[in-house]
Tab-separated table of C-alpha atoms in Angstrom:
chain	number	residue	atom	x	y	z
N	1421	UNK	CA	-26.060	15.716	21.938
N	1422	UNK	CA	-24.658	13.555	24.689
N	1423	UNK	CA	-23.155	10.234	23.665
N	1424	UNK	CA	-23.540	10.911	19.942
N	1425	UNK	CA	-20.643	9.930	17.718
N	1426	UNK	CA	-19.014	12.832	15.954
N	1427	UNK	CA	-18.292	12.787	12.260
N	1428	UNK	CA	-14.749	13.734	11.253
N	1429	UNK	CA	-14.455	16.796	9.066
N	1430	UNK	CA	-12.333	17.916	6.130
N	1431	UNK	CA	-10.481	21.207	6.368
N	1432	UNK	CA	-8.144	22.998	3.974
N	1433	UNK	CA	-5.544	25.477	5.127
N	1434	UNK	CA	-3.812	27.824	2.711
N	1435	UNK	CA	-0.118	28.245	3.523
N	1436	UNK	CA	2.643	30.208	1.823
N	1437	UNK	CA	5.322	27.504	1.977
N	1438	UNK	CA	3.544	24.169	1.580
N	1439	UNK	CA	6.729	22.336	0.590
N	1440	UNK	CA	8.588	23.358	3.756
N	1441	UNK	CA	5.610	22.308	5.887
N	1442	UNK	CA	5.496	18.952	4.081
N	1443	UNK	CA	9.188	18.355	4.856
N	1444	UNK	CA	8.739	19.300	8.530
N	1445	UNK	CA	5.711	17.012	8.957
N	1446	UNK	CA	7.613	14.078	7.432
N	1447	UNK	CA	9.757	14.076	10.576
N	1448	UNK	CA	6.689	13.328	12.711
N	1449	UNK	CA	4.365	10.358	12.804
N	1450	UNK	CA	1.450	11.623	10.747
N	1451	UNK	CA	-1.061	9.640	8.733
N	1452	UNK	CA	-0.812	10.794	5.126
N	1453	UNK	CA	-3.915	10.696	2.907
N	1454	UNK	CA	-2.332	12.434	-0.098
N	1455	UNK	CA	1.369	13.100	-0.489
N	1456	UNK	CA	2.466	16.477	-1.820
N	1457	UNK	CA	1.251	16.772	-5.405
N	1458	UNK	CA	0.161	19.238	-8.095
N	1459	UNK	CA	-3.630	19.028	-8.507
N	1460	UNK	CA	-5.290	19.802	-11.837
N	1461	UNK	CA	-6.405	23.240	-10.655
N	1462	UNK	CA	-2.772	24.409	-10.567
N	1463	UNK	CA	-1.507	24.523	-6.983
N	1464	UNK	CA	0.445	22.261	-4.573
N	1465	UNK	CA	-1.292	20.270	-1.864
N	1466	UNK	CA	-1.023	17.443	0.659
N	1467	UNK	CA	-3.518	15.960	3.103
N	1468	UNK	CA	-3.031	14.289	6.486
N	1469	UNK	CA	-5.370	12.937	9.180
N	1470	UNK	CA	-5.287	14.312	12.720
N	1471	UNK	CA	-5.763	12.256	15.881
N	1472	UNK	CA	-9.550	12.876	15.804
N	1473	UNK	CA	-9.901	11.542	12.250
N	1474	UNK	CA	-10.237	14.941	10.552
N	1475	UNK	CA	-8.642	15.328	7.133
N	1476	UNK	CA	-6.378	18.372	7.047
N	1477	UNK	CA	-5.386	19.624	3.619
N	1478	UNK	CA	-2.535	22.088	3.206
N	1479	UNK	CA	-2.627	24.054	-0.035
N	1480	UNK	CA	-0.151	26.533	-1.511
N	1481	UNK	CA	-1.626	30.009	-1.045
């Protein structure tokens, strides 16, 4: 649809070394929604926002 505003999305990516990725991204100017933490369901996760407004979650695989 031409001229329609897009709605940002939310995406989760499962990665094997979430802590290393977190450290590497700290060196860049990223907008952090959730810092690295241990959610109740028993994993490790952090969430950032990309330049299009999408939330990108990175979860320990």
